[in-house]
XYZ file of C-alpha atoms in Angstrom:
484
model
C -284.427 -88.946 -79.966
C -281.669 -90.170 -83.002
C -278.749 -91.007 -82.303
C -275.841 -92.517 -84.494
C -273.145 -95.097 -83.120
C -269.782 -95.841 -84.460
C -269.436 -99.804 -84.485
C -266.289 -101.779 -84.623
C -265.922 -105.595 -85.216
C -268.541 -106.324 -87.649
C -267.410 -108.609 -90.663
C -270.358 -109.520 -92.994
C -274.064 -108.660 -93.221
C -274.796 -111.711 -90.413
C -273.373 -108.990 -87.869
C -274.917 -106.373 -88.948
C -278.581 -107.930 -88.872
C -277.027 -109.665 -85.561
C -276.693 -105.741 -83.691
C -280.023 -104.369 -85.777
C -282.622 -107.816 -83.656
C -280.347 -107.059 -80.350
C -281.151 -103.272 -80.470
C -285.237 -103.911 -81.259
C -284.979 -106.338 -78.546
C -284.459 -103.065 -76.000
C -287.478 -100.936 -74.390
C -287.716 -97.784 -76.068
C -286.587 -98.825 -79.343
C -288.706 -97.122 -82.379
C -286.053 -97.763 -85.071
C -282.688 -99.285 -85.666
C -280.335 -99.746 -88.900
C -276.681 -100.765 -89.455
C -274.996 -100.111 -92.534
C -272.275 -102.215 -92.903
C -270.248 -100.165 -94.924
C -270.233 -97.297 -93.322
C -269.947 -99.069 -90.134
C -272.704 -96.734 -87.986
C -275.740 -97.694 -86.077
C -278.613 -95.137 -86.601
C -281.296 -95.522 -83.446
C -284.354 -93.341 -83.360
C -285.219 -94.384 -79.724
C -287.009 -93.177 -76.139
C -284.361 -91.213 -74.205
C -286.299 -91.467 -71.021
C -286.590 -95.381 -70.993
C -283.176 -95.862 -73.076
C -280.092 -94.835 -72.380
C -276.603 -94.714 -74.541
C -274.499 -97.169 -71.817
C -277.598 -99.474 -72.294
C -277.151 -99.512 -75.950
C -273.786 -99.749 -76.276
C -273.371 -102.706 -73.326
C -276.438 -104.593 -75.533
C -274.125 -104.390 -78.355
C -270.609 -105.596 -76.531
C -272.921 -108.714 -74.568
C -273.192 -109.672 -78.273
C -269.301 -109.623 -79.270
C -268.890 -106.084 -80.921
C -268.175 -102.918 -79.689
C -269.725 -99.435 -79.895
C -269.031 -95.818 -79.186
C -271.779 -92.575 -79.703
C -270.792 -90.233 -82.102
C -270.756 -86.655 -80.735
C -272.799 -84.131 -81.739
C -270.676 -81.286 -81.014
C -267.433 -81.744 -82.444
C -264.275 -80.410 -81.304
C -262.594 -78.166 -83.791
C -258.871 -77.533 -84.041
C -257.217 -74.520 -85.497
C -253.234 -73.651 -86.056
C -251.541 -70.632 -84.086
C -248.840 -68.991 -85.289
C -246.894 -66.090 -83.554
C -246.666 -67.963 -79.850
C -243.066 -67.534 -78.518
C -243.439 -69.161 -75.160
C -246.064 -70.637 -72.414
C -247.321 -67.596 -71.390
C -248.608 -66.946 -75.250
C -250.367 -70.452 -75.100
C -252.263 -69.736 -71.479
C -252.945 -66.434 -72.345
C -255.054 -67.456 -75.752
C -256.513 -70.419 -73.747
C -257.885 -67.926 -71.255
C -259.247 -65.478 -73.009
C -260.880 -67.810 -75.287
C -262.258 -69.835 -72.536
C -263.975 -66.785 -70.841
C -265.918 -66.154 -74.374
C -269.740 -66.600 -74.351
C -270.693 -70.544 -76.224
C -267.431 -71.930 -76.047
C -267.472 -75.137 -74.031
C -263.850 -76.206 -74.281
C -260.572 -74.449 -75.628
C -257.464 -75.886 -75.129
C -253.842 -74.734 -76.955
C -251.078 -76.814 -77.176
C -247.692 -74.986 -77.105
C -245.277 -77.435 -78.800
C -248.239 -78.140 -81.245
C -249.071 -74.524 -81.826
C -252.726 -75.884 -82.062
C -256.211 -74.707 -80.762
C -258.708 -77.392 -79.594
C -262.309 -75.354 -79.079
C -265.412 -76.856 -78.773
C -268.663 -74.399 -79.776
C -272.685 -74.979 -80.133
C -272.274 -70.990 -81.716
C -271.109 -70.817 -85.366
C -270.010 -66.762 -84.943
C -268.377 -67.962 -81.970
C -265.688 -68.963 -84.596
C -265.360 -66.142 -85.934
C -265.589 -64.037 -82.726
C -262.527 -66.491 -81.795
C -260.342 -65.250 -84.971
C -260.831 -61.752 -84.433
C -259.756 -62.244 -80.300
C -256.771 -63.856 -81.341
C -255.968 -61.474 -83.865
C -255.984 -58.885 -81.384
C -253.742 -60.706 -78.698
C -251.394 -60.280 -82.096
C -251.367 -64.026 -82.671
C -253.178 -65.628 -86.358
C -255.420 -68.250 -86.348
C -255.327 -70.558 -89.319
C -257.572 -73.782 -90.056
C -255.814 -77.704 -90.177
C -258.080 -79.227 -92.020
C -255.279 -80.376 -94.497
C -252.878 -81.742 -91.495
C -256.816 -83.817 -90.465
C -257.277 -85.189 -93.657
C -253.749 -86.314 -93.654
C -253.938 -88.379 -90.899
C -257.380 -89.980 -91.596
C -255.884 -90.978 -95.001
C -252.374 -92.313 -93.372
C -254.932 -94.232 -90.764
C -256.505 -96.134 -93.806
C -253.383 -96.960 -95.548
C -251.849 -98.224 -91.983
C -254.860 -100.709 -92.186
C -254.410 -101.059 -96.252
C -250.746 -102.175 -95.620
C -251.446 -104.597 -92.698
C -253.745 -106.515 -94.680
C -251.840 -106.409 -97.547
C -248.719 -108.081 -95.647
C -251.188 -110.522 -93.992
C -251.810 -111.511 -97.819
C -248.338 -111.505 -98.711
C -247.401 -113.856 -95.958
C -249.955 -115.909 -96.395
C -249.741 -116.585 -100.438
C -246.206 -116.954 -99.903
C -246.572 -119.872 -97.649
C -249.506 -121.584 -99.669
C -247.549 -121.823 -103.093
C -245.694 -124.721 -101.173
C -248.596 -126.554 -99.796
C -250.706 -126.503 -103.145
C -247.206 -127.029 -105.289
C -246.427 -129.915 -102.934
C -250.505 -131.385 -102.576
C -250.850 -131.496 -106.119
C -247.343 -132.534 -107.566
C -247.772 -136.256 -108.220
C -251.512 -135.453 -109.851
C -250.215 -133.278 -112.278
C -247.316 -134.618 -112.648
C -244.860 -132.291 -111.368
C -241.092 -132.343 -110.417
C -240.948 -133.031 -106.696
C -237.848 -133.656 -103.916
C -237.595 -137.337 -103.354
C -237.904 -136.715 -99.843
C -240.852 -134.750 -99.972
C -242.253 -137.122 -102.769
C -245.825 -139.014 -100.878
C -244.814 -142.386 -102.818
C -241.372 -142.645 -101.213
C -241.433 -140.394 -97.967
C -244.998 -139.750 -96.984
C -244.219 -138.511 -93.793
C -241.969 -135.752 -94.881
C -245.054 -135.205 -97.683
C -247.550 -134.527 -94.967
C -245.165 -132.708 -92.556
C -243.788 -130.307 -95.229
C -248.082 -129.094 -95.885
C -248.270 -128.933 -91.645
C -245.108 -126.899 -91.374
C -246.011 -124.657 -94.181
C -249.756 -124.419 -93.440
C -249.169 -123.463 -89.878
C -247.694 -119.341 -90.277
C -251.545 -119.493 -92.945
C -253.371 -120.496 -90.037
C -251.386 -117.696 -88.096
C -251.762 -115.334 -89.929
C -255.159 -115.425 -90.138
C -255.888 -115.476 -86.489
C -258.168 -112.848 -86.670
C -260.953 -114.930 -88.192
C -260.541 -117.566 -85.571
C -261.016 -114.802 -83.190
C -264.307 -113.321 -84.221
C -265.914 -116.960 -85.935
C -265.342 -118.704 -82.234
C -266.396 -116.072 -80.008
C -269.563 -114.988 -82.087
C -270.745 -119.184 -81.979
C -270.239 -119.509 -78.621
C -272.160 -116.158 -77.967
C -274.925 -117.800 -80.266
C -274.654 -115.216 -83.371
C -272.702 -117.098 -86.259
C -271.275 -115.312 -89.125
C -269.599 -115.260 -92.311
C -266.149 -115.700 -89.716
C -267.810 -118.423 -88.025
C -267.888 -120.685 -91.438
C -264.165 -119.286 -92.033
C -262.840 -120.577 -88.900
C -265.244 -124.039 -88.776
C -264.367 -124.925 -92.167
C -260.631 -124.301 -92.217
C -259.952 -125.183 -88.233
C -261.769 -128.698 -89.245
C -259.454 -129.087 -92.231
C -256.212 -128.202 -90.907
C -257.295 -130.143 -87.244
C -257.622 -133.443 -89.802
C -254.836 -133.508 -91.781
C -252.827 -133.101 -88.024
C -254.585 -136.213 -87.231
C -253.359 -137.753 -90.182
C -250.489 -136.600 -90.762
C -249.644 -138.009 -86.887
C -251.429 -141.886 -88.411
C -248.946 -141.731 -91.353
C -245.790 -140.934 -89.082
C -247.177 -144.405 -87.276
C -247.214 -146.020 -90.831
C -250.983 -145.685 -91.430
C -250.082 -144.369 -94.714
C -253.952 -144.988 -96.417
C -254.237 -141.474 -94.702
C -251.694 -139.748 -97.587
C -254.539 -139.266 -99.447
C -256.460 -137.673 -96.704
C -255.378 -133.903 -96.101
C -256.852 -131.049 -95.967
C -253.993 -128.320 -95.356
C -254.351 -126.973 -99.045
C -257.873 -126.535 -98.669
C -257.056 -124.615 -95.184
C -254.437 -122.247 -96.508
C -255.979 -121.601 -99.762
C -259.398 -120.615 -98.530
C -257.526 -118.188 -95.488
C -255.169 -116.848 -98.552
C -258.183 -116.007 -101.130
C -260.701 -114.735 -98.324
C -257.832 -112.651 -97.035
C -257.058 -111.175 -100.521
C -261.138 -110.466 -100.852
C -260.806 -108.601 -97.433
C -258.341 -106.778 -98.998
C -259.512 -105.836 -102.130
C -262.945 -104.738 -100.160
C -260.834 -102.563 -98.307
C -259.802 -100.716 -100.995
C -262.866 -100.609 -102.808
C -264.542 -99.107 -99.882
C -261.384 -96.737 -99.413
C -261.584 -95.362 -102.907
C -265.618 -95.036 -102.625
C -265.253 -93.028 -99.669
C -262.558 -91.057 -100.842
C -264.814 -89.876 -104.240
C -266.900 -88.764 -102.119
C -264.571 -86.649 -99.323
C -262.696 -85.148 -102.584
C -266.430 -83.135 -102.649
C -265.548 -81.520 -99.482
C -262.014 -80.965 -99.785
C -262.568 -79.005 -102.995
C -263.819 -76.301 -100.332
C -260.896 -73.545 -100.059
C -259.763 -73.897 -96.246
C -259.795 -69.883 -96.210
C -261.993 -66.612 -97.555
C -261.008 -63.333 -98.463
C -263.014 -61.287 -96.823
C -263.949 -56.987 -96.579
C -263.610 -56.827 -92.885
C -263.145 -52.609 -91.233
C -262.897 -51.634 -94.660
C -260.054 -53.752 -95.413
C -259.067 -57.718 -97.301
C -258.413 -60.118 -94.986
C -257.703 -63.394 -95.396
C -259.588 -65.989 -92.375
C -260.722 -69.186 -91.916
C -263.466 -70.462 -93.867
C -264.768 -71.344 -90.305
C -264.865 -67.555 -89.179
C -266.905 -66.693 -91.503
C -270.397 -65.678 -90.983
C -273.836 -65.153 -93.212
C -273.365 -61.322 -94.763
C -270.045 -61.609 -95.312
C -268.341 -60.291 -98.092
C -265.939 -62.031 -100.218
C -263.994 -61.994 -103.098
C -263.363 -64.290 -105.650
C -260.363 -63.485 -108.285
C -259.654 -65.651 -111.480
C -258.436 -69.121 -110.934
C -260.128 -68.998 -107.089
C -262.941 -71.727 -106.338
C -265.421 -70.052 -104.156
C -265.429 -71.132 -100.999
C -269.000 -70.610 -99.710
C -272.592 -70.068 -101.617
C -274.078 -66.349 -101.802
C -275.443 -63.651 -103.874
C -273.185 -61.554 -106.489
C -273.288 -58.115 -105.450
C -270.521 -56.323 -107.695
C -268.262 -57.520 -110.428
C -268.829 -59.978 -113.203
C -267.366 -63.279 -114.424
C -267.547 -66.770 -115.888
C -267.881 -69.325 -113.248
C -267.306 -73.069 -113.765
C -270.203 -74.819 -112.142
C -269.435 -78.237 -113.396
C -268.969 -80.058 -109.615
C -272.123 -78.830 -108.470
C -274.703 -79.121 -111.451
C -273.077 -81.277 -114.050
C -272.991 -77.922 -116.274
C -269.697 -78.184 -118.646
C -270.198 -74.788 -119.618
C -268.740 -71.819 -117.390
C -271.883 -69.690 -116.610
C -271.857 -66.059 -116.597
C -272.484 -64.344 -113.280
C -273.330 -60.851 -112.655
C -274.820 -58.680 -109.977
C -277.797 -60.668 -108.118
C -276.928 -63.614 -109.299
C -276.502 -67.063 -107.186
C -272.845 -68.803 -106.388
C -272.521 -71.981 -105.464
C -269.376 -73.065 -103.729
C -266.683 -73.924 -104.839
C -267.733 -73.331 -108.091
C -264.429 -71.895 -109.962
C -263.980 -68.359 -110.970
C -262.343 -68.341 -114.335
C -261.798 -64.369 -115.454
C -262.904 -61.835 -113.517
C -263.470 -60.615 -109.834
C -266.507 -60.324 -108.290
C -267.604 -59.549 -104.530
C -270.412 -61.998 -102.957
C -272.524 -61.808 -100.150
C -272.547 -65.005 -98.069
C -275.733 -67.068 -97.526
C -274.896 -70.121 -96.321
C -272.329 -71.699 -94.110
C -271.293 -74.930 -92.198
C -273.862 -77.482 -92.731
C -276.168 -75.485 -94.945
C -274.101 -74.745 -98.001
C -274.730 -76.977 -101.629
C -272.107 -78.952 -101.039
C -272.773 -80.192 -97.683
C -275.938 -80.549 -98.304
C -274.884 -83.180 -101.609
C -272.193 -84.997 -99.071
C -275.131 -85.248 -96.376
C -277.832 -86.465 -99.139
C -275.049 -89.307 -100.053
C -273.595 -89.993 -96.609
C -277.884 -90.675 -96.154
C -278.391 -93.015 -98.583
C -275.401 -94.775 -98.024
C -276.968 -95.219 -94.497
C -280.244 -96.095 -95.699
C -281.213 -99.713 -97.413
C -282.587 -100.585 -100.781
C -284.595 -103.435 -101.427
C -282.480 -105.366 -102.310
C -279.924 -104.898 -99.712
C -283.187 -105.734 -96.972
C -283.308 -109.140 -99.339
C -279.847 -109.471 -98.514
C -280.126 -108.939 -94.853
C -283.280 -111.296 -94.410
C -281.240 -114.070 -96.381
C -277.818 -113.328 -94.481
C -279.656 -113.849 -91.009
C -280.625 -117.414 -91.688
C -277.582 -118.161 -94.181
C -274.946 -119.730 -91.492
C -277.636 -121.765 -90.075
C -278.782 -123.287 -92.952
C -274.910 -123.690 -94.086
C -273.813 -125.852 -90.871
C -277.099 -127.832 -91.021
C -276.856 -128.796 -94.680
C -272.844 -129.704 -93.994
C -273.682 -132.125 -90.809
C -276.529 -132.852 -92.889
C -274.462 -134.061 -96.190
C -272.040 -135.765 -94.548
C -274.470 -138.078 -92.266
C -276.189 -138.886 -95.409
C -273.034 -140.409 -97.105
C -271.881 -141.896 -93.881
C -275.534 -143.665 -93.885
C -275.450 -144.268 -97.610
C -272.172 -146.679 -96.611
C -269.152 -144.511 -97.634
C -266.377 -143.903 -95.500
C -265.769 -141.540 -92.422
C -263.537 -140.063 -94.460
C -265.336 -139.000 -97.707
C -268.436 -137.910 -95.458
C -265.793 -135.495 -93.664
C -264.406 -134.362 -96.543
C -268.201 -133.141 -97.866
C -268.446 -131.870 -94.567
C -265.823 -129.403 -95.317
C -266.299 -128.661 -98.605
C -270.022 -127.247 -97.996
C -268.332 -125.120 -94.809
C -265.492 -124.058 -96.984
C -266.912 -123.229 -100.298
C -269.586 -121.099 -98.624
C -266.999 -119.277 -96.892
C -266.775 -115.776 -98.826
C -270.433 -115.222 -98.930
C -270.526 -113.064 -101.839
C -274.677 -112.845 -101.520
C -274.195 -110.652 -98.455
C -271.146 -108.436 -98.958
C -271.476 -107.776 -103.034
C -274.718 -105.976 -102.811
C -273.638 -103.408 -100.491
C -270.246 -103.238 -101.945
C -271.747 -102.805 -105.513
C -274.817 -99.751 -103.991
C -271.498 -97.841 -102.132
C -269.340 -97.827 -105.350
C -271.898 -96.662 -107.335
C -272.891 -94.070 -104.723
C -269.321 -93.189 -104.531
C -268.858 -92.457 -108.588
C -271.448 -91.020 -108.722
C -270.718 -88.127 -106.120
C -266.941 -88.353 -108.054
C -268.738 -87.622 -111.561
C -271.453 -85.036 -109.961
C -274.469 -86.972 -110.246
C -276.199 -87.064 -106.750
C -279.867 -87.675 -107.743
């Protein structure tokens, strides 16, 4: 049996080759890949020695979470024409009683039909009952998109203030770090030659809201150490916790008048790692964002409705009501909204989406449409062929949603380098700075090389670029209709 997984928590490639060795570790395992970007576990797996709880409790023992995606999704259609509570029970019943449907639910104040169906004609059998109860059915797939995208930019604008914050905060620390090196105006009573104890409390004070503001990576580097699976978050919160945790200590030694310890902190190097990793986050975010939106614009150039010849007469339905045999009609300016056959009429058709063709083609009687191609100047009628899941272009969104969940070489380079990278990173920083403690230098320079090999390996570009690089190119390339 395959199933696919939504996962949630997952930072760099280290978690996602992290959930992939937990999973094989199971009974009943045959395969198992994460994509990172699209954030989905695909398991091909033995249903009657492995269950979905067991999978999904392996992955939260581990510090992530998971959820099954459903196969059978639940569909939601607009109602117009209910004046009351009676209107809304009396759909829900009737559609309810009908043969396939699983679930129905209306919502009133919504006007809204929830229906869940393993039948595609059920659909359509649903828009026709409704239409005879004197009500019209009409799809939302605008309204869904609309809240997926305001989801996104919710999470776009979060991070973005998280940035904002943070940069704002970390001028003052690096202004006030590096001021006397190059030789910039500075308050006498900030100034580390006549107040040093001001000059190290002014970095604390102004480091601190950094350090909170990046809580997150605290979070998720701590918890995934202790449960024995470092990542990219882990050397985040090592290297900057360290930093910041020393420059308290000596900022506390120079308010005692120890003031050899000026020259000793770390809270630029703390809130100037948090404030560049946080703008990376950020910018990945968006990157990913845009990649995935390319690629949805292919299905939302689908018309959300058909006209159709149903009894002898144009109707206008959901594109989800109709069924294979249908008749439709395309005018000029119309994209079409399904594939099929010409049967009457004739007209140049703009095929440029679907096979890179900048030339409208000329279609006639017997010949093959591809939705949504656009009609340009005449009208022609069309049997349908394909719906749902079998048309051209969900066919091309399915071939690129695949590959974006399979692995290239490289990316398996990647992964096998990612799995051992945080391991060899805190080894080689204990093991740097006990070599210059034993070559005679100070406990101080030693910790200072301790942090720099945790901090500057921080971002991990090696495991987050090559996946970031594949999906953007996957993603312009469904944007400029090249899918092969």
């Amino acid at each position: 049996m395959i199933s696919k997984y939504n996962l949630y928590g997952m930072t760099c490639a280290v978690c996602a080759t992290t959930i992939e060795k937990k999973i094989h570790e199971l009974d009943g395992v045959y395969f198992a890949k994460v994509n990172l970007t699209t954030e989905v576990l695909k398991l091909e797996y033995d249903e009657g020695v492995l269950s979905n709880h067991t999978v999904i409790t392996a992955i939260q023992d581990i510090g992530y979470d998971a959820e099954i995606r459903k196969k059978t999704e639940i569909k939601v259609f607009g109602i117009s024409g209910m004046t009351c509570v009676s209107c809304a029970n009396k759909i829900e019943n009737v559609v309810k009683s009908m043969t396939y449907v699983k679930y129905a639910n209306v919502n009133f104040e919504a006007e809204k039909l929830s229906v869940i169906s393993t039948d595609p004609s059920a659909v359509a059998k649903i828009s026709d009952v409704v239409k005879t109860l004197g009500y019209q059915l009409y799809a939302l797939s605008e309204e869904e998109e609309q809240v997926i995208y305001k989801t996104k930019e919710q999470e776009q604008q979060k991070l973005r203030r998280r940035f904002i914050t943070s940069m704002l905060f970390t001028i003052p620390v690096l202004y006030v770090a590096s001021a006397n090196i190059l030789e910039l105006p500075l308050f006498e009573i900030i100034d580390s030659t006549t107040n040093p104890s001001f000059f190290s409390l002014t970095q604390l004070i102004f480091t601190t809201p950094v350090i909170l503001a990046n809580k997150d990576y605290y979070k998720t580097g701590f918890s995934a150490l202790m449960k024995k699976h470092p990542n990219m978050d882990t050397l985040i919160a090592l290297g900057t916790s360290i930093a910041f945790l020393y420059g308290t200590f000596a900022t506390i030694q120079i308010i005692f008048g120890n003031y050899l310890y000026t020259k000793e902190l770390y809270f630029g190097a703390s809130a100037v790692i948090l404030t560049l990793i946080r703008l990376e986050k950020y910018l990945e975010l968006v990157t990913k964002d845009k990649t995935s939106e390319a690629i949805q614009k292919l299905m939302r150039m689908t018309p959300k409705t058909a006209k159709t010849i149903r009894h002898n007469k144009e109707q206008t339905v959901p594109i989800e009501s109709v069924l294979v045999g249908d008749v439709i009609i395309a005018k000029p300016g119309e994209r079409l909204p399904l594939d099929g056959i010409v049967i009457s009429g004739k007209s140049l058709v703009d095929e440029s989406m679907p096979t890179g063709e900048n030339l409208p083609v000329e279609k006639k009687a017997n010949d093959r449409v591809i939705g949504p191609s656009k009609n340009k100047n005449g009208v022609i009628r069309y049997e349908t062929t394909h719906i749902g899941k079998d048309t051209t272009l969900a066919q091309i969104s399915k071939l690129v949603d695949d590959a974006q969940s399979s692995k290239a070489p490289i990316e398996k380079l990647a992964d096998i380098i990612s799995s051992y990278f945080v391991y060899i990173i805190i080894l080689v920083a204990i093991g740097s700075s006990l070599l210059w403690v034993l070559s005679g230098q100070s406990i101080s320079f030693s910790f200072s090389v301790l942090i720099s090999v945790l901090v500057i390996t921080c971002p991990c570009a090696f495991g987050l670029a090559t996946r970031t690089a594949i999906m953007v190119g996957m993603g312009k390339g469904a944007e400029n209709g090249i899918f092969n």
